[in-house]
Amino acid sequence: MATDSLLEEDGAAAGEIGERSGPLARALMWLAGRLVAERERWALWSPVGVGGGVAAYFALPFEPPLWLGPAVAAGAILLLWALRRRLGAVAALVALLAVALGFAVAQTRTVLVSAPIPARDIGPTTVTGRVLSVERQPAGARMILGGLTVDKLKPEATPDRARLRLPAKFKPPEAGTVVRLRAMLHPPAPPAEPGAFDFQRRAFFQGFGAVGFVLGTPEVVDAPPVSGWDAVSVAFDRARAVIAERVQRAIPDPVEASVTAALLNGEEVAIPEPVMDAFRNSGLAHLLSISGLHVGIAAGIVFWVVRALLALVPWIALRWPIKKIAAAFGIVSALAYTMLVGAPVPTVRSVLSTGLIMGAVILDRSPISMRLVAFAGIVTIAMEPEGMLGPSFQMSFAAVAALIAAFEVVNPILARWRQALGWVGARLLDLGTIAFTSVIATAATTPYSLYHFQQVAFYGVLSNMVAIPITSVWVMPCSLLAYLLMPFGLEEPALIAMNWGDRLVIWTAEFTAGLPGATAFIPAMPTAGIVAVSLGGLWLLVWTRRWRLLGLLPILWGMATPILTHRPDVLVSSDGAVMAVRGADGHLILSGKSEGHVAETWQRRDGHDDVPGVWPDAGATLDDRMRCDVLGCLYAVEGRTIALLRAPDALVEDCALADIVIIATPARGCRAPLVIDRWRLRREGAQALYVSPSGVRVESVRDVRGDRPWTKMR
């Protein structure tokens, strides 16, 4: 009632202003009127404010003082109390409070996970630690060690955890054991270019401060058994190893076995890369990443089975709320499934959403609503604020919010059609609904796929229409049956039956990926573009009246930014080992072989998936822009001469004639106007140069990321 009174007072005031003032006031009055009409949806913007605070924290080029977020939140609360009778002020302060809380949550999370990160490569050295998890791969295994001691590091400089690759010739140790081994350790790799994926940040928040590879056979060391929550995690990791072994025993084909095991234990890293490429290019990669689809199906099947079994007993069905009991079993099954597949971040978010849906059933609330999505978003951001920056969070919430908003509009229409149609027509309508769902989900997730992966799968709707029903109706029920039979050693028939469905899904992925024009690559979308798309999408999905269509304008602009943005003319890796220049045809020309993470990242962010060109041999020229000798190359563009040197012997000559000198070794005494050498690369990371008639703009990884706890350069 108080809110309605404030709305009436502010509405009357706005009317008086509109009568006395000009166009600006009338525009503000129009906006106020629309906002008042949509007041039931205001709460849906709360996770946007919290997420905005998280984004603001990660966008800063420096680490802010820890008191900043809590202080702003406290100030907003005090002002809320003082100005509680002014609706406009209350709305603005609530928004500020949400932003401040998101900022504070991100600050707190950084402090909690902060751990040492080595500033240089270490090794070969002896490493001792407890095996926390083991992931089986086609060419060996990947394991995470915790509680580390490293011979060449002091205890205060030793990372808490390390992720190590184990070659196939060494038998993986069992999770929970303490091992001693010889290894090479490296700090996590910085971004391949300014604005590219930041593996260092992800490693920092995942808790491992070093990566590397094992050089010798791991030796098991006597140590006390693991205890507490780690004991639970180790038990589930051992269960995943048993599942992988049982699957390999039941399914002889290694590719089919790896896909089946991935759906049962979450270890998709064991799937061969060509198969993974087929799933990515067909738009089916989400089926291999245990996420909302799998958790929802698993919990839904358990809910349906438990409710059906209880309904068969009249005494129970008439005396107990069997629907709520079934929902409780659904929550338990979702939690168990999440732990069994290793509790990856997407699955944790999914089990939270599933738990909220089942909780709504228990509380007699609508299980599918935009408010539920908003609440899940706030809780998820609070749990792992850094996850908001990743593709999984963005794509999953975009798909769910878009589907709910779309069905808010079409559900009344579908209900009328269903009443007017017969049995055959209703089944056709069901197929049309599946297609509609695929179209909406694909449209909602495509911008984020372009931003993170620079790729779009044109046949994603077709492949999902085939693969999702197979997964829902056949694969997941068989997987639950396999889980139930596995403790008794009777799982083989269920695994074989599950594999029949997996085989169809694999065939669908490979068939659609092989169609002409199945995928397209585009240049990297700038951050401003995805921000515009996200804000426009929120405006389109949150509001319900016609003014929501204004959200299409920023969406269209954001989607156009990849082709409007100028890509770098010159790229240099963080160690100077790989350099690239842009040829006359617009494609990159690399200084060496095109394999490797850096070259692949540059090509993908450039919008190409073909093999890049290679610098000409000594004595040759290319495009009249580039000529090379044994010491390096001279690249001329927009009236500038850039020397890209292979050896320091060329420094004396090229420093005198070039505008820019780039070399992987120290360039002491070089008098060129701009010098990029080993020391600059170590301080600032990979470099991107934009050359124009008006000058040269240099952008480094450090320029984009700033100086943060996770931005250690080698």
XYZ file of C-alpha atoms in Angstrom:
714
model
C 0.000 0.000 0.000
C 2.820 2.392 0.841
C 4.431 1.732 -2.526
C 1.128 2.358 -4.351
C 0.725 5.645 -2.447
C 4.209 6.731 -3.442
C 3.471 5.774 -7.047
C 0.290 7.863 -7.041
C 2.117 10.860 -5.538
C 4.996 10.629 -8.026
C 2.549 10.088 -10.885
C 0.624 13.236 -9.952
C 3.853 15.198 -9.681
C 4.965 13.916 -13.080
C 1.644 14.984 -14.570
C 2.048 18.511 -13.238
C 5.584 18.687 -14.597
C 4.417 17.417 -17.973
C 1.743 20.105 -18.206
C 4.187 22.898 -17.404
C 7.341 21.724 -19.211
C 8.641 20.891 -22.649
C 9.528 17.771 -24.655
C 12.177 16.472 -22.233
C 9.790 16.510 -19.321
C 7.092 14.837 -21.415
C 9.589 12.136 -22.425
C 10.472 11.566 -18.772
C 6.783 11.408 -17.916
C 6.250 8.835 -20.681
C 9.127 6.762 -19.279
C 7.798 7.070 -15.730
C 4.385 5.932 -16.894
C 5.835 2.825 -18.546
C 7.886 2.013 -15.472
C 4.886 2.359 -13.177
C 2.866 0.067 -15.430
C 5.637 -2.566 -15.220
C 6.239 -2.261 -11.457
C 5.632 -5.982 -10.914
C 8.789 -6.662 -12.971
C 11.084 -4.248 -11.147
C 12.452 -6.983 -8.884
C 13.754 -8.843 -11.928
C 16.432 -6.174 -12.361
C 18.008 -6.977 -8.989
C 20.343 -9.698 -10.364
C 21.304 -7.279 -13.146
C 22.453 -4.779 -10.515
C 24.386 -7.445 -8.598
C 25.949 -8.668 -11.835
C 26.781 -5.092 -12.776
C 28.706 -4.719 -9.531
C 30.664 -7.902 -10.268
C 31.412 -6.680 -13.796
C 32.541 -3.305 -12.461
C 34.952 -5.028 -10.082
C 36.544 -7.161 -12.802
C 36.716 -4.204 -15.202
C 38.918 -2.158 -12.876
C 42.599 -1.882 -13.872
C 43.681 -2.080 -10.202
C 42.640 -3.924 -7.056
C 40.285 -1.674 -5.055
C 40.473 -1.392 -1.247
C 38.493 -4.138 0.468
C 36.300 -1.647 2.334
C 34.963 0.012 -0.830
C 32.060 -2.328 -1.666
C 30.769 -2.708 1.928
C 31.109 1.050 2.537
C 29.025 1.941 -0.531
C 26.430 -0.680 0.444
C 26.207 0.699 3.994
C 25.858 4.241 2.666
C 23.089 3.175 0.300
C 21.195 1.520 3.175
C 21.421 4.648 5.334
C 20.232 6.862 2.489
C 17.385 4.431 1.786
C 16.128 4.903 5.315
C 16.469 8.671 5.130
C 14.765 9.003 1.717
C 12.282 6.125 2.029
C 9.312 8.345 1.130
C 10.734 9.454 -2.242
C 10.103 6.683 -4.760
C 12.613 7.906 -7.353
C 15.359 8.117 -4.750
C 14.424 4.702 -3.349
C 14.633 3.095 -6.799
C 18.030 4.661 -7.508
C 19.424 3.675 -4.096
C 18.156 0.095 -4.373
C 19.967 -0.140 -7.718
C 23.127 1.293 -6.122
C 22.819 -1.174 -3.240
C 22.570 -4.115 -5.643
C 25.674 -2.930 -7.519
C 27.586 -2.406 -4.269
C 26.649 -5.875 -3.013
C 27.849 -7.462 -6.250
C 31.095 -5.496 -6.016
C 31.606 -6.581 -2.402
C 30.884 -10.232 -3.198
C 33.514 -10.234 -5.961
C 36.067 -8.587 -3.640
C 35.399 -11.157 -0.923
C 35.678 -14.064 -3.327
C 39.083 -12.814 -4.522
C 40.374 -12.625 -0.962
C 39.094 -16.112 -0.124
C 40.727 -17.851 -3.108
C 43.931 -15.821 -3.185
C 47.039 -18.034 -3.226
C 50.651 -17.762 -4.408
C 51.377 -17.900 -8.137
C 54.975 -18.516 -9.282
C 56.371 -15.694 -11.397
C 58.572 -17.982 -13.513
C 58.963 -21.518 -14.792
C 60.216 -23.946 -12.123
C 61.919 -27.252 -12.694
C 62.607 -29.942 -13.185
C 61.820 -30.157 -9.483
C 60.375 -32.567 -6.940
C 56.729 -31.987 -6.078
C 54.809 -33.670 -3.264
C 51.059 -33.373 -2.881
C 47.758 -35.151 -2.444
C 45.891 -36.245 -5.563
C 42.532 -34.465 -5.403
C 41.182 -35.551 -8.784
C 42.197 -37.437 -11.909
C 40.767 -36.886 -15.387
C 41.477 -39.593 -17.940
C 42.471 -38.359 -21.427
C 43.205 -40.091 -24.766
C 46.957 -39.542 -24.291
C 47.305 -39.952 -20.540
C 45.628 -38.158 -17.656
C 45.340 -34.778 -15.999
C 45.410 -34.536 -12.228
C 45.144 -31.854 -9.581
C 47.488 -31.980 -6.598
C 46.780 -30.113 -3.369
C 48.752 -29.430 -0.207
C 51.914 -28.954 -2.244
C 55.546 -28.842 -1.258
C 57.990 -27.892 -4.016
C 61.725 -28.316 -3.557
C 62.643 -25.049 -5.261
C 60.011 -22.887 -3.572
C 59.656 -21.510 -0.057
C 56.404 -22.497 1.715
C 55.007 -18.935 1.508
C 55.642 -18.898 -2.275
C 54.239 -22.383 -2.964
C 50.884 -22.605 -4.790
C 48.051 -24.328 -2.942
C 47.275 -26.543 -5.940
C 48.764 -27.496 -9.291
C 47.277 -29.113 -12.393
C 49.674 -31.568 -14.029
C 49.554 -33.607 -17.228
C 50.553 -37.239 -16.819
C 51.818 -39.067 -19.948
C 50.148 -42.339 -20.919
C 53.283 -44.333 -20.009
C 52.678 -43.570 -16.314
C 49.798 -45.179 -14.424
C 47.564 -42.498 -12.863
C 47.639 -42.579 -9.055
C 44.409 -43.068 -7.157
C 42.595 -39.998 -5.894
C 43.286 -39.358 -2.220
C 46.844 -40.687 -2.227
C 49.884 -38.533 -1.539
C 52.520 -38.746 -4.276
C 56.038 -37.519 -4.870
C 57.115 -36.899 -8.456
C 59.418 -34.946 -10.751
C 57.682 -32.234 -12.721
C 57.992 -28.978 -14.594
C 55.828 -26.184 -13.195
C 54.716 -23.015 -14.974
C 52.513 -20.103 -14.002
C 49.174 -20.283 -15.854
C 49.479 -18.825 -19.336
C 48.401 -15.195 -19.862
C 45.969 -14.282 -22.688
C 47.256 -14.889 -26.208
C 46.326 -11.320 -27.159
C 44.674 -8.336 -25.465
C 41.031 -9.188 -24.826
C 41.410 -12.946 -25.418
C 40.374 -15.653 -22.951
C 42.134 -15.178 -19.601
C 43.247 -18.623 -18.441
C 45.213 -17.042 -15.591
C 42.059 -15.577 -14.086
C 40.167 -18.852 -14.385
C 43.050 -20.795 -12.795
C 43.251 -18.249 -9.959
C 39.592 -18.695 -9.053
C 39.707 -22.474 -9.519
C 42.424 -22.570 -6.906
C 45.477 -23.798 -8.795
C 48.443 -21.478 -9.071
C 50.615 -23.605 -11.335
C 50.304 -25.945 -14.292
C 52.830 -28.353 -15.716
C 53.675 -31.906 -16.689
C 55.059 -34.959 -14.929
C 58.561 -36.185 -15.820
C 58.774 -39.382 -13.787
C 56.688 -42.157 -12.285
C 54.629 -40.856 -9.338
C 55.730 -42.464 -6.071
C 53.040 -43.036 -3.445
C 54.031 -41.635 -0.055
C 52.689 -42.803 3.298
C 50.372 -40.141 4.693
C 47.265 -39.842 6.871
C 44.038 -40.580 4.977
C 42.096 -37.692 3.555
C 39.354 -36.349 5.828
C 36.436 -33.938 5.883
C 34.907 -32.640 2.680
C 37.992 -33.682 0.724
C 37.193 -37.284 1.635
C 33.775 -36.931 0.042
C 35.276 -35.406 -3.116
C 37.879 -38.158 -3.329
C 35.209 -40.839 -2.923
C 33.252 -39.426 -5.837
C 36.432 -39.141 -7.919
C 37.125 -42.830 -7.311
C 33.546 -43.579 -8.304
C 34.131 -41.723 -11.584
C 37.182 -43.917 -12.233
C 35.083 -47.048 -11.614
C 32.398 -45.773 -13.990
C 34.972 -45.116 -16.740
C 36.384 -48.632 -16.274
C 32.948 -50.280 -16.396
C 32.003 -48.334 -19.535
C 35.218 -49.340 -21.328
C 34.538 -52.951 -20.391
C 30.965 -52.874 -21.746
C 31.516 -50.751 -24.896
C 34.447 -51.808 -27.117
C 34.448 -48.746 -29.390
C 36.695 -46.130 -27.694
C 34.873 -43.121 -29.175
C 31.432 -44.338 -28.120
C 32.809 -45.374 -24.746
C 34.288 -41.903 -24.166
C 30.960 -40.191 -24.970
C 28.999 -42.598 -22.772
C 31.459 -42.143 -19.907
C 31.307 -38.358 -20.280
C 27.547 -38.398 -19.748
C 27.946 -40.637 -16.696
C 30.967 -39.130 -14.941
C 31.418 -35.706 -16.564
C 34.905 -36.379 -18.008
C 34.525 -34.971 -21.508
C 38.299 -34.410 -21.804
C 38.617 -38.102 -22.723
C 36.626 -37.578 -25.940
C 38.874 -37.441 -29.052
C 39.268 -33.944 -30.502
C 37.698 -34.760 -33.939
C 34.531 -35.921 -32.182
C 34.494 -32.816 -29.990
C 34.873 -30.672 -33.117
C 31.861 -32.426 -34.653
C 29.771 -31.684 -31.569
C 30.900 -28.039 -31.560
C 30.283 -27.534 -35.274
C 26.837 -29.116 -35.057
C 25.739 -27.072 -32.041
C 25.566 -30.144 -29.786
C 28.578 -29.472 -27.539
C 26.223 -28.629 -24.681
C 25.124 -32.279 -24.600
C 28.624 -33.327 -23.541
C 29.002 -30.644 -20.890
C 26.953 -31.799 -17.921
C 24.612 -28.874 -17.391
C 21.012 -27.889 -16.866
C 19.652 -30.244 -19.506
C 21.141 -33.351 -17.892
C 20.451 -32.360 -14.296
C 16.896 -31.352 -15.164
C 16.202 -34.573 -17.046
C 17.710 -36.729 -14.290
C 15.745 -34.976 -11.549
C 12.586 -35.015 -13.682
C 12.828 -38.764 -14.307
C 13.338 -39.458 -10.596
C 10.426 -37.138 -9.765
C 8.142 -38.917 -12.229
C 9.174 -42.458 -11.198
C 8.884 -41.809 -7.450
C 5.519 -40.112 -7.851
C 4.216 -42.961 -10.047
C 5.385 -45.634 -7.594
C 3.836 -43.848 -4.624
C 0.595 -43.395 -6.555
C 0.378 -47.188 -6.943
C -0.114 -47.502 -3.172
C -3.556 -46.016 -2.377
C -2.922 -45.791 1.369
C 0.134 -43.562 0.748
C -1.385 -41.627 -2.157
C -4.455 -40.656 -0.095
C -2.573 -39.661 3.063
C 0.742 -38.199 1.967
C 1.666 -35.339 -0.428
C 3.321 -37.642 -2.950
C 4.073 -34.813 -5.385
C 6.122 -33.001 -2.743
C 7.833 -36.214 -1.672
C 8.771 -36.878 -5.302
C 10.137 -33.333 -5.578
C 12.337 -33.940 -2.520
C 13.697 -37.096 -4.163
C 14.328 -35.033 -7.296
C 16.459 -32.589 -5.293
C 18.473 -35.426 -3.726
C 19.038 -37.069 -7.116
C 20.201 -33.756 -8.620
C 22.709 -33.280 -5.777
C 24.012 -36.837 -6.112
C 24.343 -36.504 -9.896
C 26.222 -33.225 -9.488
C 28.727 -34.757 -7.079
C 29.169 -37.809 -9.293
C 30.120 -35.743 -12.352
C 32.641 -33.707 -10.347
C 30.516 -30.664 -9.489
C 31.743 -28.459 -12.362
C 30.556 -24.866 -12.279
C 27.782 -25.287 -14.906
C 26.386 -28.270 -13.014
C 26.412 -26.444 -9.685
C 24.344 -23.667 -11.266
C 22.055 -26.239 -12.816
C 21.445 -28.136 -9.592
C 20.660 -24.834 -7.901
C 18.047 -24.017 -10.540
C 16.641 -27.552 -10.380
C 16.484 -27.354 -6.591
C 14.591 -24.081 -6.819
C 12.100 -25.609 -9.250
C 11.534 -28.635 -7.033
C 11.375 -26.353 -4.000
C 8.652 -24.346 -5.716
C 6.683 -27.577 -6.192
C 7.077 -28.351 -2.485
C 5.895 -24.831 -1.559
C 2.986 -24.926 -4.040
C 4.467 -22.143 -6.156
C 4.817 -21.914 -9.928
C 8.006 -23.890 -10.758
C 8.741 -21.912 -13.943
C 8.845 -18.137 -13.644
C 11.135 -15.224 -14.363
C 11.362 -14.508 -10.628
C 12.826 -17.967 -10.128
C 15.490 -17.212 -12.759
C 16.270 -13.896 -11.032
C 16.667 -15.582 -7.651
C 18.846 -18.322 -9.132
C 20.979 -15.653 -10.799
C 21.581 -13.790 -7.530
C 22.479 -16.962 -5.620
C 24.743 -18.205 -8.415
C 26.583 -14.891 -8.666
C 27.008 -14.819 -4.894
C 28.485 -18.338 -4.931
C 30.937 -17.790 -7.785
C 30.970 -14.192 -9.058
C 33.818 -14.929 -11.497
C 31.609 -17.492 -13.256
C 29.433 -14.642 -14.520
C 32.196 -13.758 -16.993
C 32.252 -17.227 -18.565
C 30.261 -18.674 -21.467
C 28.486 -21.311 -19.388
C 26.797 -18.824 -17.062
C 25.916 -16.416 -19.822
C 24.580 -18.984 -22.286
C 22.599 -20.996 -19.739
C 20.839 -18.015 -18.193
C 20.266 -16.398 -21.601
C 18.594 -19.569 -22.873
C 16.413 -20.081 -19.785
C 15.329 -16.429 -19.557
C 14.567 -16.272 -23.288
C 12.511 -19.473 -23.154
C 10.462 -18.314 -20.169
C 9.848 -14.887 -21.727
C 8.880 -16.460 -25.058
C 6.465 -18.932 -23.502
C 4.916 -16.161 -21.404
C 3.778 -14.787 -24.754
C 2.908 -17.975 -26.671
C 1.467 -20.186 -23.905
C -2.070 -18.747 -24.191
C -1.933 -19.229 -27.963
C -0.665 -22.818 -27.626
C -3.396 -23.599 -25.099
C -6.104 -22.428 -27.523
C -4.590 -24.393 -30.403
C -4.275 -27.545 -28.295
C -7.955 -27.425 -27.380
C -8.954 -27.066 -31.040
C -6.710 -29.871 -32.339
C -7.176 -33.606 -32.232
C -4.638 -36.181 -31.070
C -2.604 -36.043 -34.294
C -2.656 -32.265 -34.375
C -1.574 -32.097 -30.739
C 1.425 -34.339 -31.465
C 2.395 -32.146 -34.412
C 2.049 -29.144 -32.143
C 4.429 -30.839 -29.696
C 6.997 -31.212 -32.477
C 6.516 -27.586 -33.414
C 7.020 -26.593 -29.777
C 10.330 -28.489 -29.701
C 11.446 -26.668 -32.844
C 10.321 -23.338 -31.389
C 12.254 -24.071 -28.198
C 15.407 -24.872 -30.198
C 15.083 -21.667 -32.230
C 14.641 -19.477 -29.146
C 17.498 -21.120 -27.230
C 19.803 -20.902 -30.260
C 18.966 -17.255 -30.885
C 19.558 -16.393 -27.221
C 22.921 -18.158 -26.984
C 24.370 -17.258 -30.404
C 25.749 -13.826 -29.365
C 27.664 -15.429 -26.494
C 28.941 -18.190 -28.741
C 30.226 -15.522 -31.125
C 31.828 -13.529 -28.307
C 33.604 -16.444 -26.626
C 34.230 -18.843 -29.526
C 33.861 -16.694 -32.677
C 31.737 -19.464 -34.157
C 28.117 -20.083 -35.128
C 26.583 -23.462 -35.999
C 23.929 -22.938 -38.680
C 22.355 -26.367 -38.283
C 22.123 -26.220 -34.501
C 18.324 -26.121 -34.524
C 18.141 -29.193 -36.784
C 20.692 -31.211 -34.806
C 19.116 -30.313 -31.446
C 15.655 -31.309 -32.673
C 17.053 -34.795 -33.274
C 19.568 -35.182 -30.452
C 17.709 -33.660 -27.499
C 14.677 -36.012 -27.723
C 17.049 -38.989 -28.022
C 18.980 -37.790 -24.977
C 15.844 -37.075 -22.964
C 13.796 -40.162 -23.824
C 16.504 -42.792 -24.212
C 20.021 -41.861 -23.086
C 19.287 -40.297 -19.688
C 16.769 -42.962 -18.500
C 19.287 -45.661 -19.429
C 22.016 -43.768 -17.578
C 19.921 -43.653 -14.404
C 19.258 -47.377 -14.740
C 23.003 -47.972 -15.129
C 23.665 -46.015 -11.931
C 21.160 -48.170 -10.031
C 22.612 -51.439 -11.327
C 26.302 -50.524 -11.008
C 26.644 -51.349 -7.265
C 25.489 -54.896 -8.088
C 27.733 -55.317 -11.142
C 24.692 -55.639 -13.431
C 25.088 -52.389 -15.383
C 26.309 -53.812 -18.712
C 22.872 -54.206 -20.424
C 21.918 -50.651 -19.408
C 25.246 -49.274 -20.658
C 24.862 -51.052 -23.989
C 21.317 -49.713 -24.360
C 22.512 -46.224 -23.413
C 25.253 -46.483 -26.026
C 22.673 -47.149 -28.761
C 21.292 -43.672 -28.080
C 24.775 -42.179 -27.818
C 25.613 -43.692 -31.203
C 22.658 -41.862 -32.766
C 23.710 -38.596 -31.120
C 27.286 -38.982 -32.388
C 25.992 -39.741 -35.889
C 23.752 -36.651 -35.744
C 26.701 -34.480 -34.697
C 29.003 -35.815 -37.416
C 26.312 -35.640 -40.112
C 25.236 -32.051 -39.417
C 28.846 -30.922 -38.895
C 29.682 -32.338 -42.323
C 26.922 -30.469 -44.166
C 28.015 -27.618 -46.456
C 28.309 -24.350 -44.578
C 27.703 -26.005 -41.210
C 29.726 -23.382 -39.361
C 31.042 -19.895 -39.852
C 33.733 -17.962 -38.035
C 33.579 -14.220 -37.454
C 36.086 -11.745 -36.005
C 36.070 -11.399 -32.225
C 33.215 -9.361 -30.812
C 34.470 -6.519 -28.571
C 33.344 -6.387 -24.961
C 31.220 -3.326 -25.719
C 29.303 -5.426 -28.241
C 28.368 -8.225 -25.850
C 27.469 -5.681 -23.159
C 25.085 -3.979 -25.611
C 23.551 -7.319 -26.596
C 23.120 -8.334 -22.950
C 21.483 -5.068 -21.884
C 19.243 -5.053 -24.946
C 18.303 -8.674 -24.313
C 17.446 -7.948 -20.697
C 15.264 -5.020 -21.746
C 13.511 -7.273 -24.256
C 12.976 -10.168 -21.814
C 12.203 -8.438 -18.529
C 9.509 -6.003 -19.649
C 6.180 -7.261 -20.981
C 4.733 -4.309 -22.914
C 5.496 -3.103 -26.424
C 8.286 -0.757 -25.340
C 10.362 -3.908 -24.721
C 11.067 -3.884 -28.483
C 13.443 -0.958 -27.938
C 15.874 -3.605 -26.708
C 16.344 -4.757 -30.304
C 18.350 -1.609 -31.104
C 21.366 -2.335 -28.844
C 21.151 -6.020 -29.793
C 21.486 -5.194 -33.493
C 24.338 -2.774 -32.843
C 26.169 -5.286 -30.657
C 25.821 -8.044 -33.258
C 27.293 -5.704 -35.882
C 30.378 -4.776 -33.840
C 32.564 -7.707 -35.041
C 32.503 -6.405 -38.617
C 32.798 -2.776 -37.493
C 35.863 -3.375 -35.322
C 39.367 -3.088 -36.756
C 41.568 -6.101 -35.998
C 45.289 -5.616 -35.161
C 47.786 -5.139 -37.971
C 50.610 -6.736 -35.951
C 50.464 -9.272 -33.110
C 53.266 -10.399 -30.793
C 52.983 -13.251 -28.270
C 53.903 -12.734 -24.621
C 57.269 -14.461 -25.073
C 57.976 -13.020 -28.537
C 58.219 -16.513 -30.027
C 55.271 -15.947 -32.385
C 54.606 -12.785 -34.415
C 52.026 -12.050 -37.076
C 51.358 -9.279 -39.583
C 48.329 -8.644 -41.762
C 48.687 -9.330 -45.463
C 47.135 -7.345 -48.279
C 44.207 -9.814 -48.396
C 43.429 -9.156 -44.732
C 44.644 -12.521 -43.465
C 47.345 -13.009 -40.843
C 50.854 -14.087 -41.827
C 52.712 -15.847 -39.017
C 56.417 -15.890 -38.207
C 56.526 -19.674 -37.797
C 54.412 -22.797 -37.763
C 50.677 -22.322 -37.505
C 50.127 -24.953 -34.791
C 49.885 -24.087 -31.131
C 47.494 -22.309 -28.811
C 48.643 -18.769 -29.651
C 48.377 -19.184 -33.444
C 44.999 -20.931 -33.170
C 43.652 -18.189 -30.914
C 44.802 -15.442 -33.279
C 43.247 -17.184 -36.275
C 39.955 -17.840 -34.504
C 39.664 -14.285 -33.170
C 40.446 -13.075 -36.675
C 37.414 -14.988 -37.974
C 39.304 -17.688 -39.905
C 39.715 -21.431 -39.474
C 42.067 -22.074 -42.398
C 45.846 -22.436 -42.219
C 47.468 -18.972 -41.942
C 50.203 -17.768 -44.230
C 53.858 -17.989 -43.187
C 56.532 -15.328 -43.486
C 58.516 -15.469 -46.733
C 61.932 -17.079 -46.806
C 65.124 -15.040 -46.678
C 65.499 -12.906 -49.797
C 61.791 -13.101 -50.690
C 58.997 -10.526 -50.526
C 55.257 -10.795 -49.896
C 52.476 -8.458 -51.071
C 55.046 -5.680 -51.595
C 54.604 -5.113 -47.847
C 57.148 -7.500 -46.443
C 60.720 -8.459 -47.286
C 62.862 -10.811 -45.238
C 66.431 -11.942 -44.716
C 68.006 -14.419 -42.312
C 67.925 -11.870 -39.462
C 64.283 -10.839 -39.746
C 61.678 -9.025 -41.829
C 60.675 -5.459 -42.617
C 56.924 -4.829 -42.820
C 55.652 -1.594 -44.381
C 52.053 -0.432 -43.859
C 50.410 3.018 -43.843
C 53.790 4.684 -44.345
C 55.321 2.996 -41.284
C 58.246 0.573 -41.287
C 58.141 -2.205 -38.706
C 61.180 -4.407 -38.118
C 60.352 -7.896 -36.825
C 63.698 -9.419 -35.907
C 64.769 -13.026 -35.507
C 68.245 -12.219 -34.145
C 69.814 -9.269 -32.275
C 72.490 -8.893 -34.979
C 70.026 -6.784 -36.976
C 69.403 -4.272 -34.170
C 72.072 -1.733 -35.155
C 70.798 -1.305 -38.699
C 67.057 -1.650 -38.135
C 66.912 0.539 -35.034
C 68.196 3.393 -37.197
C 65.681 3.058 -40.041
C 62.518 1.461 -38.600
C 59.669 3.244 -36.850
C 58.981 0.174 -34.709
C 61.355 -2.621 -33.688
C 60.033 -5.932 -32.352
C 62.369 -8.638 -31.020
C 62.108 -11.480 -28.487
C 65.475 -10.661 -26.902
C 66.597 -7.522 -25.029
C 67.055 -4.503 -27.332
C 69.549 -2.484 -25.310
C 70.478 0.853 -26.848
C 67.856 0.698 -29.612
C 66.835 4.263 -30.575
C 63.745 3.446 -32.629
C 60.632 5.490 -31.726
C 58.894 2.325 -30.443
C 60.690 -0.790 -29.189
C 58.966 -4.022 -28.134
C 61.514 -6.430 -26.671
C 61.782 -9.162 -24.061
C 61.512 -6.794 -21.093
C 58.427 -5.035 -22.381
C 56.773 -8.354 -23.200
C 57.510 -9.679 -19.720
C 56.022 -6.571 -18.110
C 52.998 -6.146 -20.336
C 52.293 -9.478 -22.049
C 51.172 -9.981 -25.650
C 51.005 -6.863 -27.837
C 48.577 -5.772 -30.545
C 49.514 -2.918 -32.901
C 46.966 -0.894 -34.856
C 48.561 1.140 -37.648
C 46.786 4.065 -39.311
C 47.885 7.173 -41.242
C 47.527 9.193 -38.046
C 49.830 6.983 -35.975
C 50.327 3.654 -34.221
C 48.241 2.499 -31.279
C 49.739 -0.231 -29.111
C 47.545 -2.305 -26.819
C 48.939 -4.879 -24.405
C 47.429 -7.565 -22.200
C 48.381 -5.440 -19.194
C 46.525 -2.449 -20.668
C 43.319 -4.498 -20.839
C 43.614 -6.424 -17.563
C 45.459 -3.939 -15.379
C 47.330 -5.034 -12.267
C 45.197 -7.599 -10.449
C 45.977 -10.561 -8.136
C 45.787 -13.014 -11.052
C 47.803 -11.015 -13.600
C 51.224 -12.501 -13.038
C 53.463 -12.279 -16.099
C 56.236 -14.779 -16.721
